[in-house]
Amino acid sequence: MSKSRLESILPLSPLQEGLLFHALYDEQSPDVYVVQLALEFEGNLDSERLRAAADAVLKRHANLRAGFRQRRQQEGQPVQLIAADVQAPWRLVDLRDHDAEERTAGLERAVAEEKAHRFDMARPPLLRFTLFQMEEERFVLLLTAHHILLDGWSMPILMRELFELYGSGGDDAGLPRVAPYRDYLSWLAAKDRETSKAAWATALSGLEEPCHLAPAGSVEGVARPEKITRMVPAELTGALQERARSRGLTMNTLVQGAWALLLGALTGRDDVVFGTTVSGRPPELPGIESMVGLFINTVPVRIRLDSTETLLDLLTRIQREQSDLLDHQYLSLAEIQHTAGIGELFDTTTVFENYPLDAEEFSSSIGGLRLVHAEGDDATHYPLSLAVLPGRELQLKLGYRSDLLDADTVDSIASRFVAVLRAIAEDPALRVGRVDVLSAAER
């Protein structure tokens, strides 16, 4: 990128620094932080008009035109270089001449190839669009991007803008002014890091060793995770939601409590640590709810398990302890782990995703097109990760590294997790020590 084409130079957010490290750590292996979103549409779609809308999206959001480099080889802090003018990589794949089975196979093959194609972190944009025409009026739009650019909350915002620009022929006059990502980076720079380090030091005080489920020293692997999906029955989901509402708890707190009990049983520990993904969007920052970028962060959740405590008391304490750390969740995981002084703190993570793509609301902004299906795909480098998606039935997605854990083991973990959720829903007065996790099976 030449200086004449350079718009600005910005620092990185904490998680951006971590993702850049992983991208550069082993450039020959698949990059697990390449994410995808596939949208299937019915209707008369104009591919060139949609391509122009994609260019307009990049023009609106400067941070989507970022390339990432070290200032001086391996010395100094990494920076993101914002290019002044970048077009969206675009490819049209016409599958209409194939029969239904061949179309499906061709789509799956192309999606996998896109996923495997690594980005050059220094060459923007770190995203690309592929439009598959399946039939005369059936299309699949695939967005492939590096996670360093944007998080899951940003995806629906980006897609809504894309199709609003499609409807307006690329004219963004009807869209609100962009709240720039650099405002968030400025907010980060103004934070009192020493106070936050002290808060994390207190939260992790007395922790004697990392909490690892997989074999020691395996966290830095690069194998792309496999996935197991499990649905929590509607009646149990409803009971959990009612339990949370009646006790002033969040569903995320219930998930964290259940995961802590399960992890404690699997590792034989009463002091467990796992990672959690936090939204990272400070409510005091104007326009934060509509910003496009990477705001999430991964931070530790440290939970002490007291066998004499009731499940309700445990959950109440978890929510209180996590609330006390809300103002400090921006700090990078590397800084937090350095504060703890015992290396990698965990190798399992959880996330409660609260940004589902609403097909009905989304389709209303398209005009002439109907969104019939949306599916995202992402992963982490951790041996085991749990994503919980809300709905009439909670959806559990367990990502696991097949070189460390086998499918049967992960399926058993999923069943035990559902059993712990059921115990929370049915008897919150039950003592922690009475929850028989290891012999539990979904009823």
CSV table of C-alpha atoms in Angstrom, one decimal:
chain,number,residue,atom,x,y,z
A,1,MET,CA,0.0,0.0,0.0
A,2,SER,CA,1.7,3.2,-1.1
A,3,LYS,CA,1.5,6.4,1.0
A,4,SER,CA,-0.5,8.2,-1.6
A,5,ARG,CA,-3.3,5.8,-1.1
A,6,LEU,CA,-3.2,5.8,2.7
A,7,GLU,CA,-6.1,7.5,4.5
A,8,SER,CA,-5.0,7.0,8.1
A,9,ILE,CA,-3.0,4.9,10.6
A,10,LEU,CA,-4.8,3.5,13.6
A,11,PRO,CA,-3.9,1.4,16.6
A,12,LEU,CA,-5.5,-2.1,17.1
A,13,SER,CA,-8.0,-3.1,19.7
A,14,PRO,CA,-6.9,-5.8,22.2
A,15,LEU,CA,-8.6,-8.7,20.4
A,16,GLN,CA,-7.3,-7.4,17.0
A,17,GLU,CA,-3.8,-7.7,18.4
A,18,GLY,CA,-4.5,-11.3,19.4
A,19,LEU,CA,-6.0,-12.3,16.1
A,20,LEU,CA,-3.2,-10.7,14.2
A,21,PHE,CA,-0.7,-12.8,16.3
A,22,HIS,CA,-2.6,-16.0,15.4
A,23,ALA,CA,-2.8,-15.0,11.7
A,24,LEU,CA,1.0,-14.5,11.5
A,25,TYR,CA,2.0,-17.3,13.9
A,26,ASP,CA,1.7,-20.0,11.3
A,27,GLU,CA,1.0,-18.6,7.8
A,28,GLN,CA,1.0,-22.1,6.2
A,29,SER,CA,-2.0,-23.6,8.1
A,30,PRO,CA,-5.7,-22.7,7.8
A,31,ASP,CA,-6.6,-19.6,9.6
A,32,VAL,CA,-9.4,-20.5,12.0
A,33,TYR,CA,-10.4,-16.8,12.3
A,34,VAL,CA,-11.7,-16.6,8.7
A,35,VAL,CA,-15.5,-16.3,9.2
A,36,GLN,CA,-18.4,-16.6,6.8
A,37,LEU,CA,-22.0,-15.6,6.5
A,38,ALA,CA,-24.2,-17.1,3.8
A,39,LEU,CA,-27.5,-15.6,2.9
A,40,GLU,CA,-30.0,-17.3,0.6
A,41,PHE,CA,-32.4,-15.2,-1.4
A,42,GLU,CA,-35.4,-15.7,-3.7
A,43,GLY,CA,-36.3,-13.0,-6.2
A,44,ASN,CA,-34.9,-11.1,-9.2
A,45,LEU,CA,-31.5,-10.0,-8.0
A,46,ASP,CA,-29.3,-7.6,-10.0
A,47,SER,CA,-25.7,-8.8,-9.4
A,48,GLU,CA,-24.0,-5.7,-10.7
A,49,ARG,CA,-26.2,-3.5,-8.6
A,50,LEU,CA,-25.3,-5.6,-5.5
A,51,ARG,CA,-21.6,-5.4,-6.4
A,52,ALA,CA,-21.8,-1.6,-6.5
A,53,ALA,CA,-23.5,-1.7,-3.1
A,54,ALA,CA,-20.6,-3.8,-1.7
A,55,ASP,CA,-18.2,-1.1,-2.9
A,56,ALA,CA,-20.4,1.6,-1.3
A,57,VAL,CA,-20.2,-0.3,2.1
A,58,LEU,CA,-16.4,-0.2,2.0
A,59,LYS,CA,-16.5,3.5,1.1
A,60,ARG,CA,-18.7,4.2,4.2
A,61,HIS,CA,-16.7,2.2,6.7
A,62,ALA,CA,-13.0,3.1,6.7
A,63,ASN,CA,-12.1,0.3,9.1
A,64,LEU,CA,-13.2,-2.3,6.5
A,65,ARG,CA,-10.4,-1.0,4.3
A,66,ALA,CA,-7.7,-1.8,6.8
A,67,GLY,CA,-4.5,-3.8,6.3
A,68,PHE,CA,-2.5,-4.9,9.4
A,69,ARG,CA,1.3,-4.6,9.8
A,70,GLN,CA,4.0,-4.3,12.4
A,71,ARG,CA,5.6,-0.8,12.4
A,72,ARG,CA,9.1,-2.1,12.0
A,73,GLN,CA,9.3,-5.7,11.1
A,74,GLN,CA,8.8,-7.5,14.5
A,75,GLU,CA,9.5,-4.4,16.6
A,76,GLY,CA,7.0,-1.9,17.9
A,77,GLN,CA,3.2,-2.0,18.1
A,78,PRO,CA,1.2,-3.3,15.1
A,79,VAL,CA,-1.0,-0.8,13.3
A,80,GLN,CA,-3.9,-0.8,10.9
A,81,LEU,CA,-3.4,1.1,7.7
A,82,ILE,CA,-6.6,2.5,6.2
A,83,ALA,CA,-6.6,2.6,2.4
A,84,ALA,CA,-8.3,5.6,0.8
A,85,ASP,CA,-10.0,3.7,-2.0
A,86,VAL,CA,-10.7,-0.1,-2.0
A,87,GLN,CA,-13.1,-2.1,-4.1
A,88,ALA,CA,-14.8,-5.1,-2.7
A,89,PRO,CA,-13.5,-8.4,-4.1
A,90,TRP,CA,-16.4,-9.9,-6.0
A,91,ARG,CA,-17.1,-13.2,-7.8
A,92,LEU,CA,-20.2,-14.4,-9.5
A,93,VAL,CA,-20.6,-18.2,-9.8
A,94,ASP,CA,-23.4,-19.4,-12.1
A,95,LEU,CA,-24.6,-22.9,-11.1
A,96,ARG,CA,-27.9,-22.9,-13.1
A,97,ASP,CA,-26.7,-25.4,-15.7
A,98,HIS,CA,-26.2,-28.1,-13.0
A,99,ASP,CA,-28.8,-30.4,-11.6
A,100,ALA,CA,-30.0,-29.9,-7.9
A,101,GLU,CA,-27.5,-32.4,-6.4
A,102,GLU,CA,-24.5,-30.9,-8.4
A,103,ARG,CA,-25.6,-27.3,-7.5
A,104,THR,CA,-25.5,-28.2,-3.8
A,105,ALA,CA,-22.2,-30.0,-4.1
A,106,GLY,CA,-20.7,-27.1,-6.1
A,107,LEU,CA,-21.9,-24.6,-3.5
A,108,GLU,CA,-20.5,-26.6,-0.6
A,109,ARG,CA,-17.2,-27.1,-2.4
A,110,ALA,CA,-16.8,-23.4,-3.3
A,111,VAL,CA,-17.7,-22.3,0.3
A,112,ALA,CA,-15.0,-24.6,1.7
A,113,GLU,CA,-12.5,-23.3,-0.8
A,114,GLU,CA,-13.3,-19.7,0.2
A,115,LYS,CA,-12.9,-20.7,3.9
A,116,ALA,CA,-9.5,-22.2,3.3
A,117,HIS,CA,-8.2,-19.3,1.3
A,118,ARG,CA,-6.1,-17.2,3.7
A,119,PHE,CA,-6.0,-13.5,3.7
A,120,ASP,CA,-2.8,-11.5,3.4
A,121,MET,CA,-3.2,-9.4,6.6
A,122,ALA,CA,-1.3,-6.5,5.1
A,123,ARG,CA,-3.4,-6.3,1.9
A,124,PRO,CA,-6.9,-4.8,2.3
A,125,PRO,CA,-9.7,-5.5,2.1
A,126,LEU,CA,-9.8,-8.6,4.4
A,127,LEU,CA,-13.2,-9.6,3.1
A,128,ARG,CA,-14.6,-10.8,-0.2
A,129,PHE,CA,-18.1,-11.5,-1.7
A,130,THR,CA,-19.2,-14.5,-3.7
A,131,LEU,CA,-22.6,-14.5,-5.3
A,132,PHE,CA,-23.9,-18.0,-6.4
A,133,GLN,CA,-26.8,-18.1,-8.8
A,134,MET,CA,-28.5,-21.4,-8.1
A,135,GLU,CA,-31.7,-20.9,-10.2
A,136,GLU,CA,-33.3,-18.0,-12.2
A,137,GLU,CA,-34.5,-16.4,-9.0
A,138,ARG,CA,-32.5,-18.1,-6.2
A,139,PHE,CA,-29.2,-16.8,-5.1
A,140,VAL,CA,-26.7,-17.4,-2.2
A,141,LEU,CA,-24.5,-14.5,-1.2
A,142,LEU,CA,-21.4,-15.5,0.7
A,143,LEU,CA,-19.4,-13.0,2.7
A,144,THR,CA,-16.0,-14.3,3.7
A,145,ALA,CA,-14.0,-12.1,6.1
A,146,HIS,CA,-11.3,-12.1,8.6
A,147,HIS,CA,-12.6,-11.8,12.2
A,148,ILE,CA,-10.1,-9.0,12.8
A,149,LEU,CA,-12.4,-6.7,10.9
A,150,LEU,CA,-15.8,-7.3,12.5
A,151,ASP,CA,-17.7,-9.3,15.1
A,152,GLY,CA,-21.0,-11.1,15.0
A,153,TRP,CA,-23.0,-8.1,16.2
A,154,SER,CA,-21.7,-6.2,13.2
A,155,MET,CA,-22.8,-8.7,10.6
A,156,PRO,CA,-26.5,-7.9,10.5
A,157,ILE,CA,-25.7,-4.2,10.5
A,158,LEU,CA,-23.4,-4.6,7.6
A,159,MET,CA,-25.8,-6.8,5.6
A,160,ARG,CA,-28.8,-4.4,6.2
A,161,GLU,CA,-26.6,-1.5,4.9
A,162,LEU,CA,-25.6,-3.6,1.9
A,163,PHE,CA,-29.1,-4.2,0.8
A,164,GLU,CA,-30.3,-0.7,1.6
A,165,LEU,CA,-27.5,0.5,-0.7
A,166,TYR,CA,-28.6,-2.1,-3.2
A,167,GLY,CA,-32.1,-0.6,-3.1
A,168,SER,CA,-30.9,3.0,-3.5
A,169,GLY,CA,-28.3,2.3,-6.2
A,170,GLY,CA,-25.4,2.9,-3.9
A,171,ASP,CA,-26.7,6.3,-2.6
A,172,ASP,CA,-26.2,6.4,1.2
A,173,ALA,CA,-28.1,9.7,1.7
A,174,GLY,CA,-30.9,7.7,3.4
A,175,LEU,CA,-28.6,6.0,5.8
A,176,PRO,CA,-27.5,7.5,9.2
A,177,ARG,CA,-24.0,9.0,9.5
A,178,VAL,CA,-21.4,6.3,10.2
A,179,ALA,CA,-20.1,6.3,13.7
A,180,PRO,CA,-16.5,5.6,13.0
A,181,TYR,CA,-14.6,2.7,14.6
A,182,ARG,CA,-11.7,5.1,15.4
A,183,ASP,CA,-14.0,6.7,18.0
A,184,TYR,CA,-14.0,3.3,19.8
A,185,LEU,CA,-10.2,3.1,19.5
A,186,SER,CA,-10.0,6.6,21.1
A,187,TRP,CA,-12.2,5.5,23.9
A,188,LEU,CA,-9.9,2.5,24.5
A,189,ALA,CA,-6.9,4.7,24.6
A,190,ALA,CA,-8.4,6.9,27.3
A,191,LYS,CA,-9.1,4.0,29.7
A,192,ASP,CA,-7.2,3.7,33.0
A,193,ARG,CA,-5.4,0.4,32.3
A,194,GLU,CA,-3.6,0.3,35.7
A,195,THR,CA,-6.9,0.4,37.6
A,196,SER,CA,-8.2,-2.4,35.3
A,197,LYS,CA,-5.1,-4.5,35.9
A,198,ALA,CA,-5.6,-4.1,39.6
A,199,ALA,CA,-9.2,-5.3,39.3
A,200,TRP,CA,-8.2,-8.4,37.4
A,201,ALA,CA,-5.4,-9.1,39.8
A,202,THR,CA,-8.0,-9.1,42.6
A,203,ALA,CA,-10.4,-11.3,40.7
A,204,LEU,CA,-7.7,-13.9,39.9
A,205,SER,CA,-5.9,-13.7,43.3
A,206,GLY,CA,-5.1,-17.1,44.7
A,207,LEU,CA,-5.5,-18.9,41.5
A,208,GLU,CA,-2.7,-21.5,41.6
A,209,GLU,CA,-2.8,-23.0,38.1
A,210,PRO,CA,-4.5,-22.8,34.7
A,211,CYS,CA,-7.7,-24.7,34.1
A,212,HIS,CA,-7.0,-27.0,31.1
A,213,LEU,CA,-9.4,-29.7,29.9
A,214,ALA,CA,-7.3,-30.8,26.9
A,215,PRO,CA,-3.7,-32.1,27.2
A,216,ALA,CA,-1.3,-29.4,28.5
A,217,GLY,CA,0.5,-27.2,26.0
A,218,SER,CA,-2.1,-27.7,23.2
A,219,VAL,CA,-3.8,-24.3,23.2
A,220,GLU,CA,-1.7,-22.9,20.4
A,221,GLY,CA,-2.7,-25.5,17.8
A,222,VAL,CA,-4.2,-24.6,14.4
A,223,ALA,CA,-6.5,-27.5,13.6
A,224,ARG,CA,-9.9,-26.2,12.4
A,225,PRO,CA,-12.6,-27.2,14.9
A,226,GLU,CA,-15.3,-29.7,14.1
A,227,LYS,CA,-18.8,-28.9,15.4
A,228,ILE,CA,-21.6,-30.6,17.3
A,229,THR,CA,-25.0,-29.0,17.6
A,230,ARG,CA,-27.5,-29.8,20.3
A,231,MET,CA,-31.0,-28.3,20.8
A,232,VAL,CA,-32.3,-27.7,24.3
A,233,PRO,CA,-36.0,-28.7,24.4
A,234,ALA,CA,-38.5,-25.9,24.3
A,235,GLU,CA,-40.0,-26.8,27.7
A,236,LEU,CA,-36.5,-26.7,29.3
A,237,THR,CA,-35.6,-23.5,27.5
A,238,GLY,CA,-38.8,-21.9,28.7
A,239,ALA,CA,-38.2,-23.0,32.3
A,240,LEU,CA,-34.7,-21.6,32.3
A,241,GLN,CA,-35.9,-18.3,30.9
A,242,GLU,CA,-38.6,-18.1,33.6
A,243,ARG,CA,-36.0,-19.0,36.3
A,244,ALA,CA,-33.7,-16.3,35.1
A,245,ARG,CA,-36.5,-13.7,35.0
A,246,SER,CA,-37.9,-14.5,38.4
A,247,ARG,CA,-34.5,-14.3,40.1
A,248,GLY,CA,-33.1,-11.2,38.2
A,249,LEU,CA,-30.5,-13.3,36.4
A,250,THR,CA,-29.4,-13.3,32.8
A,251,MET,CA,-29.4,-16.4,30.6
A,252,ASN,CA,-25.7,-15.9,30.2
A,253,THR,CA,-25.2,-16.3,33.9
A,254,LEU,CA,-27.1,-19.6,33.8
A,255,VAL,CA,-24.8,-20.7,31.0
A,256,GLN,CA,-21.7,-19.7,32.9
A,257,GLY,CA,-22.9,-21.4,36.0
A,258,ALA,CA,-23.7,-24.7,34.3
A,259,TRP,CA,-20.4,-24.6,32.4
A,260,ALA,CA,-18.4,-24.0,35.6
A,261,LEU,CA,-20.1,-27.0,37.3
A,262,LEU,CA,-19.4,-29.2,34.3
A,263,LEU,CA,-15.8,-28.0,34.0
A,264,GLY,CA,-15.3,-28.6,37.7
A,265,ALA,CA,-16.5,-32.1,37.5
A,266,LEU,CA,-14.5,-32.9,34.4
A,267,THR,CA,-11.2,-31.5,35.8
A,268,GLY,CA,-11.7,-32.4,39.4
A,269,ARG,CA,-11.3,-28.8,40.5
A,270,ASP,CA,-13.4,-26.5,42.7
A,271,ASP,CA,-11.7,-23.4,41.3
A,272,VAL,CA,-12.3,-23.2,37.6
A,273,VAL,CA,-11.5,-20.7,34.9
A,274,PHE,CA,-12.8,-20.5,31.3
A,275,GLY,CA,-13.0,-17.8,28.7
A,276,THR,CA,-16.0,-15.8,27.7
A,277,THR,CA,-16.7,-13.5,24.8
A,278,VAL,CA,-18.0,-10.1,25.9
A,279,SER,CA,-19.7,-7.6,23.6
A,280,GLY,CA,-17.2,-4.8,24.3
A,281,ARG,CA,-19.5,-2.1,23.2
A,282,PRO,CA,-19.4,0.7,25.8
A,283,PRO,CA,-23.0,2.2,26.1
A,284,GLU,CA,-21.6,5.6,26.8
A,285,LEU,CA,-20.1,5.9,23.3
A,286,PRO,CA,-22.4,7.7,20.9
A,287,GLY,CA,-23.5,5.4,18.0
A,288,ILE,CA,-22.0,2.3,19.4
A,289,GLU,CA,-25.0,0.1,18.7
A,290,SER,CA,-24.7,0.7,15.0
A,291,MET,CA,-20.9,0.7,14.6
A,292,VAL,CA,-19.3,-1.9,12.4
A,293,GLY,CA,-16.0,-3.4,13.6
A,294,LEU,CA,-14.4,-5.7,16.1
A,295,PHE,CA,-15.6,-4.8,19.6
A,296,ILE,CA,-15.8,-8.2,21.3
A,297,ASN,CA,-13.1,-9.4,23.7
A,298,THR,CA,-12.2,-12.7,25.3
A,299,VAL,CA,-11.7,-12.5,29.1
A,300,PRO,CA,-11.5,-15.0,31.9
A,301,VAL,CA,-14.4,-16.2,34.1
A,302,ARG,CA,-13.0,-17.4,37.4
A,303,ILE,CA,-15.6,-19.3,39.5
A,304,ARG,CA,-15.0,-20.9,42.9
A,305,LEU,CA,-17.3,-23.9,43.6
A,306,ASP,CA,-18.6,-24.3,47.1
A,307,SER,CA,-20.3,-27.7,47.6
A,308,THR,CA,-22.5,-26.2,50.4
A,309,GLU,CA,-23.8,-23.4,48.3
A,310,THR,CA,-27.2,-23.7,46.5
A,311,LEU,CA,-27.3,-23.4,42.8
A,312,LEU,CA,-29.3,-20.1,43.1
A,313,ASP,CA,-26.7,-18.7,45.5
A,314,LEU,CA,-23.9,-19.7,43.1
A,315,LEU,CA,-25.6,-18.1,40.1
A,316,THR,CA,-26.3,-14.9,42.0
A,317,ARG,CA,-22.7,-14.7,43.1
A,318,ILE,CA,-21.5,-15.3,39.5
A,319,GLN,CA,-23.6,-12.5,38.2
A,320,ARG,CA,-22.4,-10.1,41.0
A,321,GLU,CA,-18.7,-11.0,40.4
A,322,GLN,CA,-19.0,-10.6,36.7
A,323,SER,CA,-20.8,-7.3,37.0
A,324,ASP,CA,-18.0,-6.0,39.2
A,325,LEU,CA,-15.6,-6.6,36.2
A,326,LEU,CA,-17.8,-5.0,33.5
A,327,ASP,CA,-15.7,-1.7,33.4
A,328,HIS,CA,-12.5,-3.7,33.0
A,329,GLN,CA,-13.5,-6.2,30.2
A,330,TYR,CA,-11.7,-4.2,27.5
A,331,LEU,CA,-8.3,-5.2,28.8
A,332,SER,CA,-6.5,-7.6,26.5
A,333,LEU,CA,-6.3,-11.3,27.5
A,334,ALA,CA,-2.5,-11.1,27.2
A,335,GLU,CA,-2.4,-8.3,29.8
A,336,ILE,CA,-4.9,-10.1,32.1
A,337,GLN,CA,-2.9,-13.4,31.9
A,338,HIS,CA,0.3,-11.5,32.6
A,339,THR,CA,-1.3,-10.0,35.7
A,340,ALA,CA,-2.2,-13.5,36.9
A,341,GLY,CA,1.3,-14.8,36.2
A,342,ILE,CA,0.5,-18.4,35.6
A,343,GLY,CA,0.5,-18.5,31.7
A,344,GLU,CA,-2.5,-19.5,29.6
A,345,LEU,CA,-5.5,-19.5,32.0
A,346,PHE,CA,-8.0,-21.7,30.2
A,347,ASP,CA,-8.6,-23.8,27.1
A,348,THR,CA,-12.4,-23.7,27.0
A,349,THR,CA,-14.6,-20.8,26.2
A,350,THR,CA,-18.3,-19.8,26.2
A,351,VAL,CA,-20.4,-17.2,24.4
A,352,PHE,CA,-24.1,-16.3,24.6
A,353,GLU,CA,-24.9,-14.9,21.3
A,354,ASN,CA,-27.7,-12.3,21.4
A,355,TYR,CA,-27.6,-10.9,17.8
A,356,PRO,CA,-29.6,-13.4,15.7
A,357,LEU,CA,-30.4,-12.3,12.1
A,358,ASP,CA,-34.1,-11.5,12.0
A,359,ALA,CA,-35.1,-12.7,8.5
A,360,GLU,CA,-38.5,-10.9,8.6
A,361,GLU,CA,-37.0,-7.5,9.7
A,362,PHE,CA,-34.0,-7.9,7.3
A,363,SER,CA,-36.1,-8.8,4.3
A,364,SER,CA,-38.2,-5.6,4.7
A,365,SER,CA,-35.1,-3.5,3.8
A,366,ILE,CA,-34.3,-5.5,0.6
A,367,GLY,CA,-37.3,-4.8,-1.7
A,368,GLY,CA,-38.2,-7.4,-4.2
A,369,LEU,CA,-36.0,-10.1,-2.5
A,370,ARG,CA,-36.9,-12.5,0.2
A,371,LEU,CA,-34.3,-13.9,2.6
A,372,VAL,CA,-35.1,-17.5,3.1
A,373,HIS,CA,-32.0,-18.7,5.0
A,374,ALA,CA,-29.0,-17.3,6.8
A,375,GLU,CA,-26.1,-19.3,8.2
A,376,GLY,CA,-22.8,-18.2,9.8
A,377,ASP,CA,-19.6,-20.1,10.4
A,378,ASP,CA,-16.8,-19.1,12.7
A,379,ALA,CA,-14.4,-20.9,15.0
A,380,THR,CA,-11.7,-20.3,17.7
A,381,HIS,CA,-8.3,-21.9,18.3
A,382,TYR,CA,-9.3,-23.2,21.7
A,383,PRO,CA,-9.7,-27.0,22.1
A,384,LEU,CA,-13.4,-26.7,23.2
A,385,SER,CA,-15.8,-23.8,22.8
A,386,LEU,CA,-19.5,-23.5,23.6
A,387,ALA,CA,-21.8,-21.0,21.7
A,388,VAL,CA,-25.4,-20.7,23.0
A,389,LEU,CA,-27.9,-19.1,20.6
A,390,PRO,CA,-31.3,-17.9,22.0
A,391,GLY,CA,-34.7,-18.9,20.6
A,392,ARG,CA,-37.7,-20.9,21.5
A,393,GLU,CA,-35.2,-23.7,21.8
A,394,LEU,CA,-31.7,-22.8,22.9
A,395,GLN,CA,-29.2,-24.0,20.3
A,396,LEU,CA,-25.8,-25.3,21.6
A,397,LYS,CA,-22.9,-25.3,19.2
A,398,LEU,CA,-19.8,-27.0,20.6
A,399,GLY,CA,-16.7,-26.5,18.5
A,400,TYR,CA,-13.8,-28.8,19.2
A,401,ARG,CA,-10.4,-29.7,17.9
A,402,SER,CA,-10.6,-33.2,16.6
A,403,ASP,CA,-6.9,-33.7,17.2
A,404,LEU,CA,-7.5,-33.3,21.0
A,405,LEU,CA,-11.1,-34.4,21.6
A,406,ASP,CA,-13.3,-36.9,19.8
A,407,ALA,CA,-16.9,-36.6,18.8
A,408,ASP,CA,-18.2,-39.0,21.4
A,409,THR,CA,-16.5,-37.2,24.2
A,410,VAL,CA,-17.9,-33.8,23.1
A,411,ASP,CA,-21.4,-35.3,22.6
A,412,SER,CA,-21.2,-36.6,26.2
A,413,ILE,CA,-20.1,-33.1,27.4
A,414,ALA,CA,-23.1,-31.6,25.6
A,415,SER,CA,-25.5,-34.1,27.2
A,416,ARG,CA,-24.1,-33.4,30.7
A,417,PHE,CA,-24.3,-29.7,30.1
A,418,VAL,CA,-28.0,-30.0,29.3
A,419,ALA,CA,-28.5,-32.1,32.4
A,420,VAL,CA,-26.9,-29.4,34.6
A,421,LEU,CA,-29.2,-26.8,32.9
A,422,ARG,CA,-32.1,-29.0,33.8
A,423,ALA,CA,-31.0,-29.2,37.5
A,424,ILE,CA,-30.8,-25.4,37.6
A,425,ALA,CA,-34.3,-25.1,36.1
A,426,GLU,CA,-35.9,-27.7,38.3
A,427,ASP,CA,-34.3,-27.2,41.7
A,428,PRO,CA,-32.3,-24.0,42.2
A,429,ALA,CA,-32.2,-24.8,46.0
A,430,LEU,CA,-30.2,-27.9,45.3
A,431,ARG,CA,-26.7,-27.8,46.9
A,432,VAL,CA,-23.8,-27.6,44.5
A,433,GLY,CA,-22.3,-30.7,46.0
A,434,ARG,CA,-25.5,-32.7,45.2
A,435,VAL,CA,-25.3,-32.1,41.4
A,436,ASP,CA,-24.0,-35.4,40.0
A,437,VAL,CA,-22.5,-34.1,36.8
A,438,LEU,CA,-20.4,-37.0,35.7
A,439,SER,CA,-23.1,-39.6,35.8
A,440,ALA,CA,-25.8,-37.1,34.6
A,441,ALA,CA,-27.4,-37.7,31.2
A,442,GLU,CA,-30.1,-35.8,29.5
A,443,ARG,CA,-33.5,-36.9,30.6
